[in-house]
Coordinates of N, CA and C in Angstrom, one line a residue:
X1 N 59.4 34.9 -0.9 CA 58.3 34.6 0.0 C 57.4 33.5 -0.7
X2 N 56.9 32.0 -0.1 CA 56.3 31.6 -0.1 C 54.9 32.3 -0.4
X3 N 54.3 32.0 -2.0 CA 52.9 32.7 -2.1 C 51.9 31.8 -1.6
X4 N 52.4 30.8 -1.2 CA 51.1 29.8 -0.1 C 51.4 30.3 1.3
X5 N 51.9 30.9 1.6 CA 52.4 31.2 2.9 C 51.8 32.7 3.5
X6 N 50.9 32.9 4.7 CA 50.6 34.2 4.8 C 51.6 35.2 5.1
X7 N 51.8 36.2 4.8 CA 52.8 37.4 5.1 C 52.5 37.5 6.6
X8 N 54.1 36.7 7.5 CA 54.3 36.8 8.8 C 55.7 37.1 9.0
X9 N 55.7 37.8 10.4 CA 57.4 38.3 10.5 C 58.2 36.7 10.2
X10 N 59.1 37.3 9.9 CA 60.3 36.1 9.7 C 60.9 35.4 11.1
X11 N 60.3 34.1 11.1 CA 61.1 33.4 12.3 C 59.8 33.2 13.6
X12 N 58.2 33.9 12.8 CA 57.3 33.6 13.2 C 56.9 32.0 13.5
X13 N 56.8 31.4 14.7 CA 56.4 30.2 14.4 C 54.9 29.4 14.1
X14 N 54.0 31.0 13.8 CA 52.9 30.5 12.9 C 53.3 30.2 11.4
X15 N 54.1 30.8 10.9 CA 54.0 31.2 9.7 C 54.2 29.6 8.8
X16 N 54.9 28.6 9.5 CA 54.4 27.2 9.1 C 52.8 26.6 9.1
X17 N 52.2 27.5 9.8 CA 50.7 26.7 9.9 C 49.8 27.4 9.4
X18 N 50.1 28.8 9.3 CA 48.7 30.0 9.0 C 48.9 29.9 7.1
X19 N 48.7 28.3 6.5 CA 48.7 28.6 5.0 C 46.7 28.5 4.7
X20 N 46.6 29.0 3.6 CA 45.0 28.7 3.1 C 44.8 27.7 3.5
X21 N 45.4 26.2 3.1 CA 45.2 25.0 3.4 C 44.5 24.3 4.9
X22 N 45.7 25.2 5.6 CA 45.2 24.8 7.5 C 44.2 25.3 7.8
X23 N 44.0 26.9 7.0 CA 42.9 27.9 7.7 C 41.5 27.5 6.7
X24 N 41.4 26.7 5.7 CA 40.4 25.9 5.0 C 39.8 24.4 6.1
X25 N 41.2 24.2 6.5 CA 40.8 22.8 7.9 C 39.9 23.4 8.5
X26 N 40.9 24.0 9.1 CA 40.3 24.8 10.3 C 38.6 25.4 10.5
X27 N 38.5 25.9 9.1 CA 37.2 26.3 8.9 C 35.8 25.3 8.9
X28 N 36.4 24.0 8.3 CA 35.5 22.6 8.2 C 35.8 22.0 9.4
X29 N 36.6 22.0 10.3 CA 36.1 21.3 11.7 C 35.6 22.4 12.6
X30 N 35.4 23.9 12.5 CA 34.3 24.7 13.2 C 33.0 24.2 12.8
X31 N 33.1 24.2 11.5 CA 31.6 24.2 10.9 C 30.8 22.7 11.5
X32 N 31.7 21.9 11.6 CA 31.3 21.0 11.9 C 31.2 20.8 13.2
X33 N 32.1 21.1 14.0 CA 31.5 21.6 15.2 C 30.5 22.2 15.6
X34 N 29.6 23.1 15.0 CA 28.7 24.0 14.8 C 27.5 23.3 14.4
X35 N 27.9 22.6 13.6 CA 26.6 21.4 13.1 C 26.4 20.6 13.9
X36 N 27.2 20.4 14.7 CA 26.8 18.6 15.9 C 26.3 19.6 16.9
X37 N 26.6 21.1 17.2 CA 25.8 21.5 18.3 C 24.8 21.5 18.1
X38 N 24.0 22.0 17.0 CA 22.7 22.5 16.7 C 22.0 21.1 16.4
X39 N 22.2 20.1 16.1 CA 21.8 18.8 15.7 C 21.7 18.2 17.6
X40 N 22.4 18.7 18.4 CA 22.4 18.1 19.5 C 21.0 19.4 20.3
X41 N 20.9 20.4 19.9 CA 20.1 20.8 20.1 C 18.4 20.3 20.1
X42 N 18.7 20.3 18.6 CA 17.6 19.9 17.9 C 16.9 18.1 18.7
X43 N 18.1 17.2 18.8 CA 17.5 16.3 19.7 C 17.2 16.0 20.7
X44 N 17.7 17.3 22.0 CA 17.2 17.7 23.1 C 15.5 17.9 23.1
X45 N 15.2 19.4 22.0 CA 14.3 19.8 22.0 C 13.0 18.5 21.2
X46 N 13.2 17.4 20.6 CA 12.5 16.2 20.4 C 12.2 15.4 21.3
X47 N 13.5 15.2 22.4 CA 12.9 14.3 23.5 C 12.2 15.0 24.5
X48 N 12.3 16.9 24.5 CA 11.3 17.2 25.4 C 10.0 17.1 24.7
X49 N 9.8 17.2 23.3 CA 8.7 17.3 23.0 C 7.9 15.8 23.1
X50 N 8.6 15.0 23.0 CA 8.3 13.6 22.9 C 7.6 13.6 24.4
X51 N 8.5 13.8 25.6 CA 8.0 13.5 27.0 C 6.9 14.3 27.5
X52 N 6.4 15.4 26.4 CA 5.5 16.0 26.7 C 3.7 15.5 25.9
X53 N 4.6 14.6 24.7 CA 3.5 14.0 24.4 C 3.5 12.7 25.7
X54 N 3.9 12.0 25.8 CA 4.0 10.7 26.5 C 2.9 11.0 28.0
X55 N 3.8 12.8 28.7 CA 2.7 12.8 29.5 C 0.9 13.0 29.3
X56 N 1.2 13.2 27.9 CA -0.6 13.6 27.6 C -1.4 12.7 27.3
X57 N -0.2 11.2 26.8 CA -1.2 10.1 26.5 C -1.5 9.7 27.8
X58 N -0.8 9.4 29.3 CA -0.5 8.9 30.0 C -1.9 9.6 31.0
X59 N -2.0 11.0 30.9 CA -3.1 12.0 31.5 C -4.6 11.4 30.7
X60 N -4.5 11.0 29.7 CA -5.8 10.7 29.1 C -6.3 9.3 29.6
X61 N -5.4 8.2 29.3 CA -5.6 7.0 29.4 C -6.3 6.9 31.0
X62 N -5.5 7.6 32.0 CA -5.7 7.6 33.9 C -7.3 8.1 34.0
X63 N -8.3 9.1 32.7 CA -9.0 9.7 33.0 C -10.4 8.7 32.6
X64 N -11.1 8.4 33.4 CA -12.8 7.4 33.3 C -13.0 7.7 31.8
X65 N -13.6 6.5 31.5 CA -14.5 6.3 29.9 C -15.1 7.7 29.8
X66 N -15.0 8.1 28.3 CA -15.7 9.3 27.8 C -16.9 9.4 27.4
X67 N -18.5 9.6 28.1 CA -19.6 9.0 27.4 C -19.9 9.8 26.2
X68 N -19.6 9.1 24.7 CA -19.5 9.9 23.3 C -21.2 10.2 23.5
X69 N -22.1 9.5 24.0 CA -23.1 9.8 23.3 C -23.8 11.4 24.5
X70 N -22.7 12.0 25.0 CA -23.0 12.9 26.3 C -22.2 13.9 26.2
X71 N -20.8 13.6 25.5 CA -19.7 14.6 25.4 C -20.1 15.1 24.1
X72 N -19.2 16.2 24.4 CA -19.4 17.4 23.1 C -18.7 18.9 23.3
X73 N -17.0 17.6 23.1 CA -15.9 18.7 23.3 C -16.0 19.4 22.0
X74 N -15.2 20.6 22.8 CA -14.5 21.6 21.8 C -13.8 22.0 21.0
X75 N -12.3 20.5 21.7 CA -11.3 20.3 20.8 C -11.4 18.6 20.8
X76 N -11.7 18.0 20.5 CA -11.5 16.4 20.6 C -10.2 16.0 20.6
X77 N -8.8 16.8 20.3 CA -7.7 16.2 20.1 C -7.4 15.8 21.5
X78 N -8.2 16.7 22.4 CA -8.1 16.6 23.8 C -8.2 14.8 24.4
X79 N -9.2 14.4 23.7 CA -9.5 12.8 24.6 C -8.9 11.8 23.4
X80 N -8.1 12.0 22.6 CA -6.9 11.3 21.8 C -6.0 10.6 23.0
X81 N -6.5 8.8 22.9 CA -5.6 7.7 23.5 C -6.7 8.1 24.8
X82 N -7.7 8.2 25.3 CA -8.5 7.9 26.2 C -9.9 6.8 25.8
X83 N -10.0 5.9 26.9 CA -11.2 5.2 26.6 C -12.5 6.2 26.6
X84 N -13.6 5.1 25.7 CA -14.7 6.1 25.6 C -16.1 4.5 25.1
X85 N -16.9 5.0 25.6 CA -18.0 3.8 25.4 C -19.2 5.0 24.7
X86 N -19.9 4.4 23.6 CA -20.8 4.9 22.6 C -21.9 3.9 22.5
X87 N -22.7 4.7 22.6 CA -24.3 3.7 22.2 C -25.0 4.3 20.6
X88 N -25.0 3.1 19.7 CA -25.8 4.0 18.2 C -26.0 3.0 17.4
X89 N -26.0 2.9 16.2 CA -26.2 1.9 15.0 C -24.4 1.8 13.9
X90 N -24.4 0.8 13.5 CA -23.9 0.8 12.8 C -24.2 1.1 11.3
X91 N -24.0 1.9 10.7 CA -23.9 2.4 9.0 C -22.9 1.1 8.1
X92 N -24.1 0.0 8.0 CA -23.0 -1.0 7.2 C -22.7 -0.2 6.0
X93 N -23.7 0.2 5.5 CA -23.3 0.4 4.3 C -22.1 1.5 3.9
X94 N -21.6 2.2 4.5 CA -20.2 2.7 4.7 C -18.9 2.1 5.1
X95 N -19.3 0.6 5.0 CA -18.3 0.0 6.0 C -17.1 0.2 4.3
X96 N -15.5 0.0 5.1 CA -14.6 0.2 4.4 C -13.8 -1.0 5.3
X97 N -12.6 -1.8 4.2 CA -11.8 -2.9 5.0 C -10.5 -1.8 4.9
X98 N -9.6 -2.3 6.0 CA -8.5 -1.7 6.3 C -7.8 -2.9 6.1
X99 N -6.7 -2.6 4.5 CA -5.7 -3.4 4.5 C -4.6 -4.0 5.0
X100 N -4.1 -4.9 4.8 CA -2.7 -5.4 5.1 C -2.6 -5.5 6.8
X101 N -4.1 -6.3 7.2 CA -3.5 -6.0 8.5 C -3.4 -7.9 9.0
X102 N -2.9 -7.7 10.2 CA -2.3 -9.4 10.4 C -2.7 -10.0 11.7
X103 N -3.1 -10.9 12.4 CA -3.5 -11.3 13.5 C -3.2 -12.8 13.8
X104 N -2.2 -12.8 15.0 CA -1.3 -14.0 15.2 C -0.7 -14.9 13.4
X105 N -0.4 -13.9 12.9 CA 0.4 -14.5 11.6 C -0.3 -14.6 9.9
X106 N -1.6 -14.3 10.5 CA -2.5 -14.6 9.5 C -2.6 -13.4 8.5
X107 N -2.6 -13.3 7.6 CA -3.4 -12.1 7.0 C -4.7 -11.7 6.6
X108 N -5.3 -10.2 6.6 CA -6.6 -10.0 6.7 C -6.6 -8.6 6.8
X109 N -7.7 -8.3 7.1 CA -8.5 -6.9 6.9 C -8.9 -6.4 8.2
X110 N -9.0 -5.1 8.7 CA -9.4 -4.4 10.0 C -11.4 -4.2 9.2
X111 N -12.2 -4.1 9.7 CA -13.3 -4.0 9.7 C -13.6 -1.8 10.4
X112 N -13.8 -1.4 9.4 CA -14.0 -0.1 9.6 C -15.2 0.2 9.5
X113 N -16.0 0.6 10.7 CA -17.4 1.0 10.2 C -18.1 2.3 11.4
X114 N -18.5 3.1 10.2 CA -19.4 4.2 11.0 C -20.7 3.5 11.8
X115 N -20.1 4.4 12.9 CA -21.4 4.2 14.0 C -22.3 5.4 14.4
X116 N -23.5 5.3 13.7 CA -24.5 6.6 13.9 C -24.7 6.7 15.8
X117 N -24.3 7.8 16.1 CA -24.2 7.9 17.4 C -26.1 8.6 18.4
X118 N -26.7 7.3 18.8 CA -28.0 8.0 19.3 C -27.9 9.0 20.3
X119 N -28.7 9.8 20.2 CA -29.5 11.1 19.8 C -28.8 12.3 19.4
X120 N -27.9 12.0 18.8 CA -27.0 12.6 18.4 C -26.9 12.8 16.1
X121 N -26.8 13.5 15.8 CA -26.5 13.8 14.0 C -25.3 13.9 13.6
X122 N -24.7 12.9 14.4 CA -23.0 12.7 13.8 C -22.7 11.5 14.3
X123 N -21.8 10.9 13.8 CA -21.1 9.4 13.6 C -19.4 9.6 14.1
X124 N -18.8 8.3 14.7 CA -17.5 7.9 14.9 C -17.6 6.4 14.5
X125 N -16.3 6.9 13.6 CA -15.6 5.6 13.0 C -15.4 4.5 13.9
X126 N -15.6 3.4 13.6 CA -14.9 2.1 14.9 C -14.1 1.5 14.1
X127 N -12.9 1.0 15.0 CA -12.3 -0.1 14.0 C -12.6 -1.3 14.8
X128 N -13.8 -2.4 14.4 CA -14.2 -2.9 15.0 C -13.6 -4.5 15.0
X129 N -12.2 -4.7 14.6 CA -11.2 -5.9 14.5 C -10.8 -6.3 13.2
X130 N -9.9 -7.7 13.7 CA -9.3 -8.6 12.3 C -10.6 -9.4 12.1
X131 N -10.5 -9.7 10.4 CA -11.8 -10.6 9.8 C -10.0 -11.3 9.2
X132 N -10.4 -12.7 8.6 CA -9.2 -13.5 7.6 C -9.6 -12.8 6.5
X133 N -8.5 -13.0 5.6 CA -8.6 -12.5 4.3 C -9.5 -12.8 3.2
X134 N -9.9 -14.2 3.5 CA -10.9 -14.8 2.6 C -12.1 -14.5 2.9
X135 N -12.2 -13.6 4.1 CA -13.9 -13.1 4.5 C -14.3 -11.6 4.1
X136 N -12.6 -11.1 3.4 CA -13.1 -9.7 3.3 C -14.4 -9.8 1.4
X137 N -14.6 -10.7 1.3 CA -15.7 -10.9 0.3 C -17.3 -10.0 0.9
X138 N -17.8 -9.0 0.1 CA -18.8 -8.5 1.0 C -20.0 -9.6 1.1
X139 N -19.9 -10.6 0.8 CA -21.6 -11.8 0.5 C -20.3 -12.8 2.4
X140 N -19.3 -12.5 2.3 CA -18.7 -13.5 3.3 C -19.2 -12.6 4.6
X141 N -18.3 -11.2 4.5 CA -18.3 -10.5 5.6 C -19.6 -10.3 6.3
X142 N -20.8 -10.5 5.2 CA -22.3 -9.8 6.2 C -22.3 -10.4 7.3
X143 N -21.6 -12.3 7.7 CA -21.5 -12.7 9.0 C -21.1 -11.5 10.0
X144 N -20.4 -11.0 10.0 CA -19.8 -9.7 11.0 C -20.7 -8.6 11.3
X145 N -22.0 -8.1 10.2 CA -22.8 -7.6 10.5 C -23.6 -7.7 11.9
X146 N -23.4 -6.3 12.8 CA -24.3 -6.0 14.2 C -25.4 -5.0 13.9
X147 N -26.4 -5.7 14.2 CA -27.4 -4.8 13.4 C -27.9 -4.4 15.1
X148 N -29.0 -3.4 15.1 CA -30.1 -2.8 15.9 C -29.1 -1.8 16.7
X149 N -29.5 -1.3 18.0 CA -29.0 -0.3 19.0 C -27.8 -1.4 19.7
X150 N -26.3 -0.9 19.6 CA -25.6 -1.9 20.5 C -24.5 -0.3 21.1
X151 N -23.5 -1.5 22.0 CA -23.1 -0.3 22.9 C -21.4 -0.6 23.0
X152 N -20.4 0.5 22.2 CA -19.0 -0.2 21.9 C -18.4 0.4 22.7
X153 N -17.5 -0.1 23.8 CA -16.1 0.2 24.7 C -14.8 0.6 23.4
X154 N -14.3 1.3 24.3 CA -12.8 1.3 23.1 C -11.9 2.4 23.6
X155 N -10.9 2.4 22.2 CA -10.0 3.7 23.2 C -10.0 4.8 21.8
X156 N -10.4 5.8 22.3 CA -10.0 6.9 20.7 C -9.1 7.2 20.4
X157 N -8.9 6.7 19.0 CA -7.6 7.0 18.8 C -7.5 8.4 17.4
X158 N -6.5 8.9 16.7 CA -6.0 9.8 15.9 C -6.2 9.2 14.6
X159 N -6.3 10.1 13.6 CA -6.8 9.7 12.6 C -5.2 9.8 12.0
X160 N -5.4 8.2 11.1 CA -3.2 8.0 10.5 C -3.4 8.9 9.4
X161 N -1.9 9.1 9.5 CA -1.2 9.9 8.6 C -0.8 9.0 7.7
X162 N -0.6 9.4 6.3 CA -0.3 8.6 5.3 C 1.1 7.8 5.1
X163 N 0.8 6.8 4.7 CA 1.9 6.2 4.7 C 2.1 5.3 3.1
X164 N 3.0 5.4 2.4 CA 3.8 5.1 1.3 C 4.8 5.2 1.3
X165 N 5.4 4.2 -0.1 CA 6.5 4.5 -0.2 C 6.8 5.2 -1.6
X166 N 7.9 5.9 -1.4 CA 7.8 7.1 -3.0 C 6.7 7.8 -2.8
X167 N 6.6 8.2 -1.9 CA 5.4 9.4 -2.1 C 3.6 9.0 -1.5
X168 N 3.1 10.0 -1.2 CA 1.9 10.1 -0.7 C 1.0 9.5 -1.9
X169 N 0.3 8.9 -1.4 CA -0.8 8.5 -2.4 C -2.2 8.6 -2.3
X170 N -3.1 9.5 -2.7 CA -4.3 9.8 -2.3 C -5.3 8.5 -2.8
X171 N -6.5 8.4 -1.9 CA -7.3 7.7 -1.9 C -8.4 8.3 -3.5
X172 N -9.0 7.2 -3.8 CA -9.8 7.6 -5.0 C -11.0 7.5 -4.9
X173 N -11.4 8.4 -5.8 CA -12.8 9.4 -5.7 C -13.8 8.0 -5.8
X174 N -15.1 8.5 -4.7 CA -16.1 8.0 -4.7 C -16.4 7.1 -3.8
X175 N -16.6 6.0 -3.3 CA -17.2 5.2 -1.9 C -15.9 4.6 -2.1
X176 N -15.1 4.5 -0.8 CA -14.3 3.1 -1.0 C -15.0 1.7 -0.1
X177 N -14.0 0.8 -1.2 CA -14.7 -0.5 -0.4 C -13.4 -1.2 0.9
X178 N -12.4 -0.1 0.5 CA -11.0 -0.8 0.6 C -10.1 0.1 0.8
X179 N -9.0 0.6 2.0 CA -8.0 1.2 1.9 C -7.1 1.0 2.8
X180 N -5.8 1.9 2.6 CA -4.6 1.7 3.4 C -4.3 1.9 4.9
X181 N -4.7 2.8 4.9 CA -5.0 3.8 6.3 C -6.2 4.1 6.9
X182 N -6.3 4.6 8.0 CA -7.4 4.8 8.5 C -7.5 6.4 8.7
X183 N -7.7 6.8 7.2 CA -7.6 8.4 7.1 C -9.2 8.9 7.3
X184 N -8.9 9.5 8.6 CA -10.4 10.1 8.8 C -11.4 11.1 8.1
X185 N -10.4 12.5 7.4 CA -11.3 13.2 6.3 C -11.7 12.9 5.2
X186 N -10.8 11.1 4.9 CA -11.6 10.7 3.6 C -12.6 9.7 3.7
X187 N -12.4 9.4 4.9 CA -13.5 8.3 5.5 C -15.3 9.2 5.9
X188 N -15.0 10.4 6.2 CA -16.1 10.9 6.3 C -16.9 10.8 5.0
X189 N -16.4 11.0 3.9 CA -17.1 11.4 3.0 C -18.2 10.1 2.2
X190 N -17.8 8.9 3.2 CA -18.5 7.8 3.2 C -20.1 7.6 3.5
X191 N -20.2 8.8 4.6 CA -21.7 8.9 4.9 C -21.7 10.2 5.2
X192 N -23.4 10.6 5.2 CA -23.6 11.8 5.2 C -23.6 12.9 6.5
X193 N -23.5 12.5 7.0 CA -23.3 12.6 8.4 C -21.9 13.4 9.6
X194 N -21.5 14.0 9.8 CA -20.4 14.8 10.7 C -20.0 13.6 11.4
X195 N -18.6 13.7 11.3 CA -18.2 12.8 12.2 C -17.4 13.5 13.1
X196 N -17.0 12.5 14.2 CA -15.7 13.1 15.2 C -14.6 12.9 14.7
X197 N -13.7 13.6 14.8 CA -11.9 13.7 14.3 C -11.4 12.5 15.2
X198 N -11.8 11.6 15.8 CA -11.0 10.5 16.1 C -12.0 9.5 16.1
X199 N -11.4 8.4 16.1 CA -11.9 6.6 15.5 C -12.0 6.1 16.7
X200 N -12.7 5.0 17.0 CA -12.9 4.4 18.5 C -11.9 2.8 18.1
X201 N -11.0 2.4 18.7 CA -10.7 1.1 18.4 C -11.5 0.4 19.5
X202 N -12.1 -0.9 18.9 CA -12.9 -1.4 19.7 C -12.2 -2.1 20.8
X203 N -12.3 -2.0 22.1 CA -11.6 -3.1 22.7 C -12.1 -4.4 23.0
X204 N -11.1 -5.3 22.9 CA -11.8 -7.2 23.3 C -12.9 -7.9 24.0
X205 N -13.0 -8.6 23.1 CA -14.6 -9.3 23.9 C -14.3 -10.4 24.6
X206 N -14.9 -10.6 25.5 CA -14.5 -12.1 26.3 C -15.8 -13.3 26.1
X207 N -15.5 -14.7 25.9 CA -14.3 -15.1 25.3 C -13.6 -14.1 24.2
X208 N -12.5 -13.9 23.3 CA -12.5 -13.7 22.0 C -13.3 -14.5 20.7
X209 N -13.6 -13.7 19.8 CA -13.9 -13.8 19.0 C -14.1 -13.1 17.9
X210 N -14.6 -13.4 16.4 CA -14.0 -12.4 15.0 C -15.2 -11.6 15.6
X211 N -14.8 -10.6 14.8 CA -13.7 -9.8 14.5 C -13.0 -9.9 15.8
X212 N -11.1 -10.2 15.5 CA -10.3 -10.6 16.9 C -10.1 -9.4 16.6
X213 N -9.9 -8.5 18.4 CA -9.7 -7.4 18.6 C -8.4 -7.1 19.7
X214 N -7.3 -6.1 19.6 CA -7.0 -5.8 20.6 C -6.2 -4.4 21.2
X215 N -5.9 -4.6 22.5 CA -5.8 -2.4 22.2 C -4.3 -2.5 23.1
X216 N -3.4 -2.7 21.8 CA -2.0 -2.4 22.1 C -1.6 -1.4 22.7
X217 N -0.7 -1.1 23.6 CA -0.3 -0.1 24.8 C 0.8 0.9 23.7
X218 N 0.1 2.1 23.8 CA 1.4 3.0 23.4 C 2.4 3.3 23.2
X219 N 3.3 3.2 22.4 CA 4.9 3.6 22.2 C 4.8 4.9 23.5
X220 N 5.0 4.7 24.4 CA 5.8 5.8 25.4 C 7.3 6.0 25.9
X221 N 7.5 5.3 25.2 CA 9.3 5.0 24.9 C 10.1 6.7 24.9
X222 N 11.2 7.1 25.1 CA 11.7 8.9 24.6 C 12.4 9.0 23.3
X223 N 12.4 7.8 22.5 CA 12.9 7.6 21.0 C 14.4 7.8 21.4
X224 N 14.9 7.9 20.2 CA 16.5 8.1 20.2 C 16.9 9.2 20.4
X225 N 17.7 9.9 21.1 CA 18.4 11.3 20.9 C 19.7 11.6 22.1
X226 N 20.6 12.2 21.8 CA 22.5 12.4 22.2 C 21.8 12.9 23.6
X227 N 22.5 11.8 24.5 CA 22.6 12.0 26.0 C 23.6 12.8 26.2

């Protein structure tokens, strides 16, 4: 008897195929079969979740300006990707530049600045456009300074998630003048003041002008996943 061979009657015409060898195959194209279902699974349940974000931006954006200086939700993640108009002061001295950002080819800085919200004891971030790179000098930038009671349109957006490469990199202790992202729990710590969990992007002025601003339409796309 063949000791690679499983003990079958003689003249079985398994007994050619039932060795360790085939039933080791055998074993790696289940598993693998097993793996492409659950992976096919798994991308089903993304594009529902995806279509279920897509309808929430889509419900927000359809609903009237949110008046920040009147509202005083419960959950704010609620009016994430809805417009919203605010009347208050700007907090220069909090202001922070948002790196590496670019406008028709140029390189430069986003202009990030708390806005003390009137009659109200809490602030939202604005991102109130591109400046050129050579203006993020703070003696250059005070041109961009809006001083007294003014009134900003925009759309609220989510505070970003970190982004590096090799690893998360935390921001560093104490006032920044300068950073990556537009991370909102480190940005509060900029003024004294409560802020709201989401940032207003300012929307365009007509004519344009610096700070150049604009409010790009949402990835509503269903991403990639096995039809």
């Amino acid at each position: 008897m063949n000791p690679r061979t499983l003990a079958l009657p003689q003249g079985s015409p398994l007994r050619e195929f039932l060795t360790p060898r085939w039933l080791f195959t055998t074993l790696l194209v289940l598993l693998a079969a097993m793996a492409m279902v659950r992976l096919g699974l798994w991308q089903l349940d993304r594009l529902e979740q995806r279509r279920a974000r897509n309808a929430l931006i889509q419900k927000a954006m359809a609903l009237p300006p949110l008046n920040l200086n009147q509202a005083d939700l419960p959950d704010w993640s609620t009016a994430t990707y809805r417009d919203a108009v605010v009347t208050g002061k700007y907090d220069i001295s909090g202001e922070v530049l948002l790196r590496n950002q670019v406008w028709e080819n140029q390189p430069g800085f986003h202009l990030l600045t708390p806005l003390l919200i009137e009659g109200h004891t809490r602030a939202i971030w604005v991102d109130r456009g591109w400046i050129p790179l050579e203006d993020g000098d703070p003696l250059k930038r005070a041109k961009y300074v809006e001083e007294g009671t003014i009134t900003v349109q925009g759309r609220l957006m989510p505070s970003q998630q970190t982004r590096s490469l090799g690893g998360a990199v935390d921001a560093p202790q104490g006032r920044l003048d300068a950073w990556n992202w537009i991370d909102l729990p480190r940005l509060g710590q900029q003024i004294s003041v409560p802020i709201i969990p989401l940032y207003l992007l300012a929307a365009p002025l007509t004519p344009q002008s610096l700070p150049a601003r604009s409010l790009p339409e949402p990835d509503l796309s269903e991403g990639p996943h096995m039809g």
